[in-house]
Amino acid sequence: MPFTYDRTIHFSDTDAAGVVYFANVLSICHESYEALLAFGGMNLKEFFSGRSIAVPIVHASVDFLHPMRCGDVIQVQLKPTEIKASKFRLDYTILLSQKTESNPIAATAHTIHVCIKTDGREKTELPEALKQCLIQAIE
Amino acid sequence: MPFTYDRTIHFSDTDAAGVVYFANVLSICHESYEALLAFGGMNLKEFFSGRSIAVPIVHASVDFLHPMRCGDVIQVQLKPTEIKASKFRLDYTILLSQKTESNPIAATAHTIHVCIKTDGREKTELPEALKQCLIQAIE
Amino acid sequence: MPFTYDRTIHFSDTDAAGVVYFANVLSICHESYEALLAFGGMNLKEFFSGRSIAVPIVHASVDFLHPMRCGDVIQVQLKPTEIKASKFRLDYTILLSQKTESNPIAATAHTIHVCIKTDGREKTELPEALKQCLIQAIE
Amino acid sequence: MPFTYDRTIHFSDTDAAGVVYFANVLSICHESYEALLAFGGMNLKEFFSGRSIAVPIVHASVDFLHPMRCGDVIQVQLKPTEIKASKFRLDYTILLSQKTESNPIAATAHTIHVCIKTDGREKTELPEALKQCLIQAIE
């Protein structure tokens, strides 16, 4: 069962075309990743401060299937898919919770994260606590 | 009793100084206003689409008392304070829910909103449904 | 020769890890697309208002090669690559203008855009003016 | 003569009402402050990293006089107004460069900045280089 994150679309997410600005869809995906980490007991403040090690995103990809508008209630389903020594991939499916239309998937996306030492930016192993967080979300 | 809106600080809210980017504090305040409107039964999609009438913000002001960091849990307390024919003011207090420090207020802010016709941008009366929403949050 | 767009990294682009927030890299790419349209004489206000026809992004993808920090001067090189009847693709290369390191490419990205009627969201042909804008940037 | 900063309104600045999202106006003001610092030879990367000393905004205020839309060309006029030992104020006027209407002022704003030690967040004196930057923009 994927980890789920519920969210309402904010006015600040939208653009002059009346729908969520495309890049903000990836921000919403990232929020679900943060929620997963918090759920797994990680200290977000430390984890995202960029001290000693960091786990930056090296690739992100998103497909837009259905526009989202201010006030829409969505659910992000998040699934870690490839947990390697120093790397992992997260798959996201964003569902429009109000099924007023036949296809309720608003977007799908994935991100690839690589663990590095902030000095020199060399690859290093994922912290064990992070790994456990991700593994729990698969099972 | 003020209307309350609970929120976790996202990574995207922060800046390179490690805290919430100052202007994003106002976005968080606006989210609480959207939550109030949704709670009162307003259709956000229509309300914020800028059709025929709009209720733009004409003034915003914010004081920063305590930095907020990724993962911090906050509560926005929202109180409408001056509901006039075509105008109202919203007062916001942002509390850090984890009282690890003596002063848990992170920021205070207010916004002033004026109802206008989108054609010509002349002042007009607040829609009755909006007025009721705001009044309920005072009582 | 690709279309180029010069930009300084703003503080608001960054996150608590001290570098540009990943999703903001796509926003910077989009700015270069807007600059191309403005250069080609398109009226951005109308084009992005979502009236009658719209050209939403249906796919976006980005690879991050080098972190960007506040104050960094970058150049986006933008190249339309697949101009079809109702669809086109834009390829972006973001260069760090200050060549203090061996690899000055900060990110590469692409977006795919499809022209639709806003009523019903059916595919329709690209407006001729837009097509000309894109073609000029290839030659 | 105030320091000036020229800018085009981006699609990402706008919201579903078709105009610049209110909080983004303050971000645009902050960009002009960054441009002033860069012009004065400050290293933005270091200055905004939050190391040892920081100069956070303690108050921000903005009045919205005229909506700004995607593609609008604006000019921010920035004037430091109260340079004290550990504190200063910046005043911003945003002009719509295309004078198609009688009142070309889109917004006015100000921010108050206080210099602190990041450990303990106690007030401390403004760095001399910053002070010189600000003073030059007054004369």
Coordinates of C-alpha atoms in Angstrom, one line a residue:
Chain A
M1 CA 0.0 0.0 0.0
P2 CA 1.5 3.3 -1.0
F3 CA 2.0 6.2 1.5
T4 CA -0.8 8.8 1.0
Y5 CA -0.7 12.6 1.4
D6 CA -3.9 14.7 1.3
R7 CA -3.9 18.2 0.2
T8 CA -6.1 21.0 -0.9
I9 CA -5.0 23.1 -3.9
H10 CA -4.1 26.6 -2.7
F11 CA -4.6 29.8 -4.7
S12 CA -0.8 30.3 -4.6
D13 CA -0.4 27.0 -6.5
T14 CA -2.4 28.4 -9.5
D15 CA -1.4 30.6 -12.5
A16 CA -3.2 33.0 -14.8
A17 CA -4.5 30.0 -16.9
G18 CA -6.6 29.2 -13.8
V19 CA -4.9 25.8 -13.0
V20 CA -2.0 24.6 -10.9
Y21 CA 1.3 26.0 -12.4
F22 CA 3.1 23.0 -13.8
A23 CA 6.3 23.2 -11.7
N24 CA 4.2 23.4 -8.5
V25 CA 2.9 19.9 -9.1
L26 CA 6.5 18.7 -8.4
S27 CA 6.5 20.8 -5.2
I28 CA 3.3 19.1 -4.1
C29 CA 5.0 15.7 -4.8
H30 CA 7.9 16.8 -2.6
E31 CA 5.6 17.6 0.2
S32 CA 4.4 14.0 0.2
Y33 CA 8.0 12.9 0.5
E34 CA 8.5 15.2 3.5
A35 CA 5.3 13.8 5.0
L36 CA 6.7 10.3 4.5
L37 CA 9.9 11.2 6.2
A38 CA 8.1 12.9 9.1
F39 CA 5.8 9.9 9.5
G40 CA 9.0 7.7 9.7
G41 CA 10.4 9.8 12.5
M42 CA 13.0 11.7 10.5
N43 CA 14.0 15.2 11.7
L44 CA 13.2 17.3 8.6
K45 CA 15.0 20.4 9.9
E46 CA 18.3 18.5 10.1
F47 CA 17.7 16.3 7.0
F48 CA 17.0 19.3 4.7
S49 CA 19.6 21.6 6.1
G50 CA 22.3 20.4 3.7
R51 CA 24.8 19.7 6.5
S52 CA 27.5 17.0 5.9
I53 CA 25.4 14.8 3.8
A54 CA 22.5 15.8 1.5
V55 CA 20.2 13.8 -0.7
P56 CA 19.5 16.1 -3.7
I57 CA 17.1 15.2 -6.5
V58 CA 19.1 14.4 -9.7
H59 CA 16.1 13.8 -11.9
A60 CA 12.4 14.7 -11.9
S61 CA 9.8 13.9 -14.4
V62 CA 6.0 14.7 -14.5
D63 CA 3.1 14.0 -16.7
F64 CA 0.0 16.1 -16.5
L65 CA -3.3 14.4 -17.2
H66 CA -6.0 16.6 -15.7
P67 CA -5.9 20.2 -14.6
M68 CA -6.2 21.0 -10.9
R69 CA -7.9 24.2 -9.6
C70 CA -8.0 26.2 -6.4
G71 CA -10.0 24.3 -3.8
D72 CA -9.6 20.9 -5.4
V73 CA -8.9 18.1 -2.9
I74 CA -6.1 15.8 -4.1
Q75 CA -4.3 12.8 -2.8
V76 CA -0.7 12.0 -3.6
Q77 CA 0.1 8.3 -3.5
L78 CA 3.9 7.9 -3.0
K79 CA 5.8 4.7 -3.6
P80 CA 9.6 4.3 -3.3
T81 CA 10.6 2.0 -6.2
E82 CA 14.4 1.5 -6.4
I83 CA 16.2 1.7 -3.2
K84 CA 19.9 1.3 -3.9
A85 CA 23.0 1.9 -1.7
S86 CA 23.3 5.6 -2.4
K87 CA 20.2 6.2 -4.5
F88 CA 16.4 5.8 -4.6
R89 CA 13.4 6.6 -6.8
L90 CA 10.0 7.8 -5.7
D91 CA 6.9 7.4 -7.8
Y92 CA 3.9 9.7 -7.3
T93 CA 0.3 9.5 -8.5
I94 CA -1.9 12.5 -7.8
L95 CA -5.6 11.7 -7.6
L96 CA -8.4 14.2 -7.7
S97 CA -10.4 13.1 -4.7
Q98 CA -13.7 14.4 -6.1
K99 CA -14.5 11.9 -8.8
T100 CA -16.7 14.2 -10.9
E101 CA -14.9 13.1 -14.0
S102 CA -14.2 9.7 -15.5
N103 CA -10.4 9.9 -15.1
P104 CA -9.4 11.1 -11.6
I105 CA -5.6 10.9 -12.1
A106 CA -4.4 14.5 -12.3
A107 CA -0.7 13.8 -12.7
T108 CA 2.0 11.1 -12.3
A109 CA 5.6 11.9 -11.5
H110 CA 8.9 10.5 -10.3
T111 CA 12.0 11.8 -8.7
I112 CA 15.5 10.2 -8.3
H113 CA 17.5 11.1 -5.3
V114 CA 21.3 10.5 -4.7
C115 CA 23.0 10.7 -1.4
I116 CA 26.2 12.9 -1.4
K117 CA 28.7 14.4 0.9
T118 CA 28.1 18.1 0.8
D119 CA 31.9 18.7 0.8
G120 CA 33.0 17.7 -2.7
R121 CA 29.5 16.3 -3.6
E122 CA 30.7 12.7 -3.9
K123 CA 28.2 9.8 -3.7
T124 CA 27.9 8.2 -0.3
E125 CA 25.5 5.6 1.3
L126 CA 22.0 6.5 2.3
P127 CA 21.6 7.0 6.1
E128 CA 20.1 3.9 7.6
A129 CA 17.1 5.8 9.1
L130 CA 16.2 7.2 5.7
K131 CA 16.5 3.7 4.2
Q132 CA 14.1 2.3 6.8
C133 CA 11.6 5.0 6.1
L134 CA 11.5 4.2 2.5
I135 CA 11.4 0.4 2.9
Q136 CA 8.4 0.7 5.3
A137 CA 6.5 2.6 2.6
I138 CA 7.0 -0.3 0.2
E139 CA 5.8 -3.1 2.4
Chain B
M1 CA -12.8 32.1 19.0
P2 CA -10.6 32.6 15.9
F3 CA -10.7 30.2 13.0
T4 CA -7.6 28.0 13.0
Y5 CA -5.6 26.5 10.3
D6 CA -2.9 23.9 10.9
R7 CA 0.1 23.4 8.6
T8 CA 3.5 21.9 8.5
I9 CA 6.4 24.0 7.1
H10 CA 7.4 22.6 3.7
F11 CA 10.9 22.5 2.3
S12 CA 9.7 24.7 -0.6
D13 CA 8.7 27.4 2.0
T14 CA 12.3 27.8 3.0
D15 CA 15.2 29.8 1.6
A16 CA 19.0 29.5 1.8
A17 CA 19.1 31.1 5.2
G18 CA 17.4 27.9 6.4
V19 CA 14.1 29.5 7.5
V20 CA 10.7 30.3 5.8
Y21 CA 11.2 32.9 3.0
F22 CA 9.5 36.1 4.3
A23 CA 7.0 36.5 1.6
N24 CA 5.9 32.9 1.9
V25 CA 4.5 33.7 5.4
L26 CA 1.9 35.8 3.7
S27 CA 1.0 32.9 1.4
I28 CA 0.5 30.7 4.5
C29 CA -1.8 33.3 5.9
H30 CA -3.7 33.3 2.6
E31 CA -4.1 29.6 2.8
S32 CA -5.9 30.0 6.2
Y33 CA -8.3 32.5 4.5
E34 CA -9.0 29.9 1.8
A35 CA -9.6 27.3 4.5
L36 CA -12.1 29.7 6.2
L37 CA -14.0 30.2 2.9
A38 CA -14.1 26.5 2.2
F39 CA -15.3 25.8 5.7
G40 CA -18.1 28.4 5.1
G41 CA -19.2 26.6 2.0
M42 CA -17.7 29.0 -0.6
N43 CA -16.7 27.6 -4.0
L44 CA -13.0 28.5 -4.1
K45 CA -12.7 27.7 -7.8
E46 CA -15.3 30.3 -8.7
F47 CA -14.4 32.8 -6.0
F48 CA -10.8 33.0 -7.0
S49 CA -11.3 32.9 -10.8
G50 CA -11.5 36.7 -11.2
R51 CA -14.8 36.5 -13.0
S52 CA -17.3 39.5 -12.8
I53 CA -16.4 40.4 -9.2
A54 CA -13.1 39.9 -7.4
V55 CA -11.9 40.7 -3.9
P56 CA -8.2 41.6 -4.3
I57 CA -5.9 42.4 -1.4
V58 CA -5.1 46.1 -1.4
H59 CA -2.8 46.0 1.7
A60 CA -0.7 43.4 3.5
S61 CA 1.5 43.8 6.5
V62 CA 3.5 41.2 8.4
D63 CA 5.8 41.1 11.5
F64 CA 8.3 38.3 11.9
L65 CA 9.0 37.3 15.5
H66 CA 10.5 33.9 15.3
P67 CA 11.9 31.9 12.4
M68 CA 10.1 28.9 11.1
R69 CA 12.0 25.9 9.7
C70 CA 11.2 22.8 7.5
G71 CA 9.1 20.4 9.5
D72 CA 7.8 22.9 12.1
V73 CA 4.2 22.5 12.9
I74 CA 2.3 25.8 13.0
Q75 CA -1.2 27.1 13.6
V76 CA -2.6 30.1 11.9
Q77 CA -5.3 31.9 14.0
L78 CA -7.4 34.0 11.6
K79 CA -9.8 36.7 12.7
P80 CA -11.9 39.0 10.5
T81 CA -11.8 42.4 12.1
E82 CA -13.4 45.1 10.0
I83 CA -16.3 44.0 7.9
K84 CA -17.6 46.9 5.9
A85 CA -19.9 47.1 2.8
S86 CA -17.2 46.5 0.2
K87 CA -14.1 45.8 2.4
F88 CA -12.8 43.7 5.2
R89 CA -9.6 43.1 7.2
L90 CA -8.2 39.8 8.3
D91 CA -5.8 39.5 11.3
Y92 CA -3.4 36.5 11.5
T93 CA -1.4 35.1 14.3
I94 CA 1.0 32.3 13.5
L95 CA 1.9 30.1 16.4
L96 CA 4.7 27.5 16.5
S97 CA 2.7 24.5 17.9
Q98 CA 5.8 23.0 19.5
K99 CA 6.4 25.2 22.5
T100 CA 10.1 24.6 22.9
E101 CA 10.8 28.3 23.4
S102 CA 9.2 30.9 25.6
N103 CA 7.5 32.9 22.9
P104 CA 5.7 30.7 20.5
I105 CA 4.4 33.4 18.2
A106 CA 6.2 33.2 14.9
A107 CA 4.5 36.0 13.0
T108 CA 1.5 38.3 13.0
A109 CA 0.0 39.8 9.9
H110 CA -3.0 41.4 8.4
T111 CA -4.5 41.8 5.0
I112 CA -7.2 44.3 3.7
H113 CA -9.5 43.1 0.9
V114 CA -11.7 45.2 -1.3
C115 CA -14.5 43.9 -3.5
I116 CA -14.5 45.2 -7.1
K117 CA -16.1 44.7 -10.4
T118 CA -13.4 43.1 -12.6
D119 CA -14.6 45.3 -15.5
G120 CA -13.3 48.8 -14.6
R121 CA -12.2 47.7 -11.1
E122 CA -14.8 49.9 -9.3
K123 CA -15.7 49.1 -5.7
T124 CA -18.8 47.0 -5.2
E125 CA -20.6 45.3 -2.2
L126 CA -19.2 42.1 -0.8
P127 CA -21.2 39.1 -1.9
E128 CA -23.6 38.0 0.9
A129 CA -22.2 34.5 1.2
L130 CA -18.7 35.9 1.8
K131 CA -20.0 38.3 4.4
Q132 CA -21.6 35.4 6.3
C133 CA -18.4 33.4 6.2
L134 CA -16.5 36.2 7.7
I135 CA -19.1 37.1 10.3
Q136 CA -19.3 33.4 11.5
A137 CA -15.6 33.5 12.1
I138 CA -16.0 36.5 14.5
E139 CA -18.7 35.1 16.7
Chain C
M1 CA 21.6 29.0 -32.6
P2 CA 19.4 28.5 -29.6
F3 CA 17.5 31.3 -28.0
T4 CA 19.2 32.5 -24.9
Y5 CA 17.8 33.9 -21.6
D6 CA 20.1 35.4 -18.9
R7 CA 19.1 35.3 -15.3
T8 CA 20.5 35.8 -11.8
I9 CA 19.5 33.3 -9.2
H10 CA 17.2 35.0 -6.6
F11 CA 17.1 34.3 -2.9
S12 CA 13.5 33.2 -3.4
D13 CA 14.6 30.5 -5.8
T14 CA 16.7 28.8 -3.0
D15 CA 15.7 26.4 -0.3
A16 CA 17.1 25.5 3.2
A17 CA 19.8 23.3 1.6
G18 CA 21.3 26.5 0.2
V19 CA 20.7 25.8 -3.5
V20 CA 17.9 26.4 -6.0
Y21 CA 14.8 24.3 -5.1
F22 CA 14.5 21.6 -7.7
A23 CA 11.0 22.6 -9.0
N24 CA 12.1 26.2 -9.4
V25 CA 14.5 25.1 -12.1
L26 CA 11.5 24.3 -14.3
S27 CA 10.1 27.7 -13.5
I28 CA 13.3 29.3 -14.7
C29 CA 13.0 27.2 -17.9
H30 CA 9.5 28.5 -18.4
E31 CA 10.7 32.0 -18.1
S32 CA 13.0 31.4 -21.1
Y33 CA 10.0 30.2 -23.1
E34 CA 8.1 33.4 -22.1
A35 CA 11.1 35.4 -23.2
L36 CA 11.1 33.6 -26.6
L37 CA 7.4 34.3 -27.1
A38 CA 7.8 38.0 -26.1
F39 CA 10.8 38.2 -28.5
G40 CA 8.6 36.8 -31.3
G41 CA 6.0 39.5 -30.7
M42 CA 3.4 37.3 -28.9
N43 CA 1.1 39.0 -26.4
L44 CA 1.9 37.1 -23.2
K45 CA -1.1 38.5 -21.3
E46 CA -3.5 37.0 -23.8
F47 CA -1.6 33.8 -24.6
F48 CA -1.3 32.8 -20.9
S49 CA -4.9 33.8 -19.9
G50 CA -6.4 30.4 -20.7
R51 CA -9.1 31.9 -23.0
S52 CA -10.6 29.8 -25.9
I53 CA -7.3 27.9 -26.6
A54 CA -4.5 27.1 -24.3
V55 CA -1.1 25.3 -24.7
P56 CA -0.6 23.5 -21.4
I57 CA 2.5 21.5 -20.6
V58 CA 1.7 17.7 -20.7
H59 CA 5.2 16.5 -19.7
A60 CA 8.2 18.0 -18.1
S61 CA 11.5 16.4 -17.3
V62 CA 14.7 17.8 -15.7
D63 CA 18.2 16.6 -14.8
F64 CA 20.2 18.3 -12.2
L65 CA 24.0 18.4 -12.8
H66 CA 25.3 21.2 -10.6
P67 CA 23.8 23.2 -7.8
M68 CA 22.9 26.8 -8.3
R69 CA 23.1 29.3 -5.5
C70 CA 21.8 32.8 -4.8
G71 CA 23.6 35.4 -7.0
D72 CA 24.8 32.8 -9.6
V73 CA 24.5 34.1 -13.1
I74 CA 23.0 31.6 -15.5
Q75 CA 22.0 31.3 -19.1
V76 CA 19.2 29.2 -20.4
Q77 CA 19.6 28.0 -23.9
L78 CA 16.2 27.1 -25.4
K79 CA 15.6 25.0 -28.5
P80 CA 12.2 23.9 -29.9
T81 CA 12.8 20.4 -31.2
E82 CA 9.6 18.8 -32.4
I83 CA 7.0 21.2 -33.9
K84 CA 4.0 19.2 -34.9
A85 CA 0.4 20.3 -35.8
S86 CA -0.9 20.6 -32.2
K87 CA 2.2 19.9 -30.2
F88 CA 5.8 20.9 -29.6
R89 CA 8.8 20.1 -27.4
L90 CA 11.3 22.6 -25.9
D91 CA 14.8 21.6 -24.8
Y92 CA 16.6 23.6 -22.2
T93 CA 20.3 23.7 -21.2
I94 CA 21.1 25.9 -18.1
L95 CA 24.7 27.0 -18.0
L96 CA 26.5 28.6 -15.1
S97 CA 27.9 31.7 -16.7
Q98 CA 30.8 31.9 -14.3
K99 CA 33.1 29.1 -15.3
T100 CA 34.7 28.5 -12.0
E101 CA 34.3 24.7 -12.3
S102 CA 35.0 22.3 -15.1
N103 CA 31.4 21.4 -15.9
P104 CA 29.4 24.6 -16.3
I105 CA 26.0 22.8 -17.2
A106 CA 23.8 23.2 -14.1
A107 CA 20.7 21.4 -15.5
T108 CA 19.1 20.1 -18.7
A109 CA 15.3 19.9 -19.1
H110 CA 12.5 19.5 -21.6
T111 CA 8.8 20.3 -21.7
I112 CA 6.1 19.0 -24.1
H113 CA 3.2 21.4 -24.9
V114 CA -0.1 20.5 -26.5
C115 CA -2.6 23.0 -27.9
I116 CA -6.2 22.4 -26.7
K117 CA -9.6 24.1 -26.8
T118 CA -10.2 25.2 -23.2
D119 CA -13.8 24.1 -23.6
G120 CA -13.7 20.3 -23.5
R121 CA -9.9 20.3 -23.6
E122 CA -9.7 18.7 -27.1
K123 CA -6.5 18.9 -29.1
T124 CA -6.5 21.7 -31.7
E125 CA -3.8 23.2 -34.1
L126 CA -1.1 25.5 -32.8
P127 CA -1.8 29.2 -33.6
E128 CA 0.2 30.3 -36.6
A129 CA 2.0 33.1 -34.7
L130 CA 3.2 30.7 -32.0
K131 CA 4.4 28.3 -34.7
Q132 CA 6.4 31.0 -36.4
C133 CA 8.0 32.0 -33.0
L134 CA 9.1 28.5 -32.5
I135 CA 10.4 27.9 -36.0
Q136 CA 12.5 31.2 -35.9
A137 CA 14.2 29.9 -32.8
I138 CA 15.3 26.7 -34.6
E139 CA 16.8 28.4 -37.7
Chain D
M1 CA 18.2 59.0 -7.3
P2 CA 16.8 55.6 -6.2
F3 CA 18.3 52.4 -7.4
T4 CA 16.2 50.8 -10.1
Y5 CA 15.5 47.2 -11.1
D6 CA 13.8 46.2 -14.3
R7 CA 11.8 43.1 -14.5
T8 CA 9.2 41.4 -16.7
I9 CA 6.2 39.7 -15.0
H10 CA 6.5 35.9 -15.3
F11 CA 3.7 33.4 -15.7
S12 CA 4.8 31.9 -12.4
D13 CA 4.2 35.2 -10.6
T14 CA 0.5 35.1 -11.5
D15 CA -2.5 33.4 -9.9
A16 CA -5.9 32.2 -11.1
A17 CA -7.3 35.7 -10.9
G18 CA -5.0 36.5 -13.8
V19 CA -2.7 38.9 -11.9
V20 CA 0.4 38.8 -9.8
Y21 CA -0.2 36.8 -6.6
F22 CA 0.0 39.4 -3.8
A23 CA 2.8 37.8 -1.9
N24 CA 5.0 37.6 -5.0
V25 CA 5.1 41.4 -5.2
L26 CA 7.2 41.3 -2.1
S27 CA 9.5 38.7 -3.7
I28 CA 9.9 41.0 -6.6
C29 CA 10.8 43.8 -4.2
H30 CA 13.4 41.5 -2.6
E31 CA 15.0 40.8 -6.0
S32 CA 15.6 44.6 -6.3
Y33 CA 17.4 44.5 -2.9
E34 CA 19.5 41.6 -4.1
A35 CA 20.3 43.5 -7.3
L36 CA 21.4 46.5 -5.1
L37 CA 23.7 44.3 -3.1
A38 CA 25.2 42.7 -6.1
F39 CA 25.7 46.1 -7.7
G40 CA 27.5 47.2 -4.5
G41 CA 29.9 44.3 -4.8
M42 CA 28.4 42.1 -2.0
N43 CA 28.7 38.3 -2.3
L44 CA 25.1 37.2 -2.3
K45 CA 25.9 33.6 -1.8
E46 CA 27.6 34.3 1.5
F47 CA 25.4 37.1 2.6
F48 CA 22.2 35.1 2.3
S49 CA 23.6 31.8 3.6
G50 CA 22.6 32.6 7.2
R51 CA 26.2 31.9 8.5
S52 CA 27.4 33.7 11.7
I53 CA 25.4 36.9 11.1
A54 CA 22.1 37.3 9.2
V55 CA 19.9 40.3 8.3
P56 CA 16.4 39.0 8.4
I57 CA 13.3 41.0 7.6
V58 CA 11.4 41.8 10.7
H59 CA 8.5 43.7 9.0
A60 CA 7.1 44.0 5.5
S61 CA 4.2 46.0 4.3
V62 CA 2.8 46.4 0.8
D63 CA 0.0 48.4 -0.9
F64 CA -1.4 47.3 -4.2
L65 CA -2.6 50.0 -6.5
H66 CA -2.8 48.4 -9.9
P67 CA -2.8 44.8 -11.0
M68 CA 0.2 43.4 -12.9
R69 CA -0.1 40.7 -15.5
C70 CA 2.1 38.2 -17.3
G71 CA 4.4 40.0 -19.7
D72 CA 4.1 43.4 -18.1
V73 CA 7.3 45.3 -17.8
I74 CA 7.9 46.9 -14.4
Q75 CA 10.5 48.9 -12.7
V76 CA 11.2 48.7 -9.0
Q77 CA 12.6 51.9 -7.5
L78 CA 14.4 51.1 -4.3
K79 CA 15.4 53.6 -1.6
P80 CA 17.1 52.8 1.8
T81 CA 15.5 55.3 4.2
E82 CA 16.6 54.6 7.8
I83 CA 20.1 53.3 8.2
K84 CA 20.8 52.7 11.9
A85 CA 23.5 50.8 13.7
S86 CA 21.9 47.4 13.4
K87 CA 18.8 48.1 11.3
F88 CA 17.6 49.6 8.1
R89 CA 14.4 50.2 6.1
L90 CA 13.9 49.9 2.3
D91 CA 11.2 51.7 0.4
Y92 CA 10.0 50.3 -2.9
T93 CA 7.9 51.8 -5.6
I94 CA 6.8 49.5 -8.5
L95 CA 6.1 51.3 -11.7
L96 CA 4.4 49.8 -14.8
S97 CA 6.8 50.8 -17.5
Q98 CA 4.1 50.8 -20.2
K99 CA 2.1 53.9 -19.4
T100 CA -1.1 52.9 -21.0
E101 CA -3.1 54.0 -18.0
S102 CA -3.1 57.3 -16.0
N103 CA -1.6 55.8 -12.8
P104 CA 1.5 53.8 -13.5
I105 CA 2.3 52.9 -9.9
A106 CA 1.4 49.2 -9.4
A107 CA 2.5 48.9 -5.8
T108 CA 4.5 50.5 -3.0
A109 CA 6.1 48.5 -0.2
H110 CA 8.7 48.7 2.5
T111 CA 10.7 46.2 4.5
I112 CA 12.6 46.6 7.8
H113 CA 15.8 44.5 8.2
V114 CA 17.7 43.8 11.5
C115 CA 21.2 42.4 11.8
I116 CA 21.5 39.5 14.2
K117 CA 24.0 36.9 15.3
T118 CA 22.6 33.6 14.0
D119 CA 23.6 32.0 17.3
G120 CA 21.1 33.3 19.9
R121 CA 19.6 35.7 17.4
E122 CA 20.8 38.8 19.3
K123 CA 21.1 42.2 17.5
T124 CA 24.5 43.2 16.2
E125 CA 25.9 45.9 14.0
L126 CA 25.4 45.9 10.3
P127 CA 28.5 44.8 8.4
E128 CA 30.4 47.9 7.0
A129 CA 30.2 46.7 3.4
L130 CA 26.4 46.4 3.6
K131 CA 26.1 49.8 5.2
Q132 CA 28.2 51.3 2.3
C133 CA 26.0 49.6 -0.3
L134 CA 22.9 51.2 1.3
I135 CA 24.4 54.6 1.7
Q136 CA 25.5 54.8 -1.9
A137 CA 21.9 54.1 -3.0
I138 CA 20.7 57.1 -1.0
E139 CA 23.1 59.7 -2.4

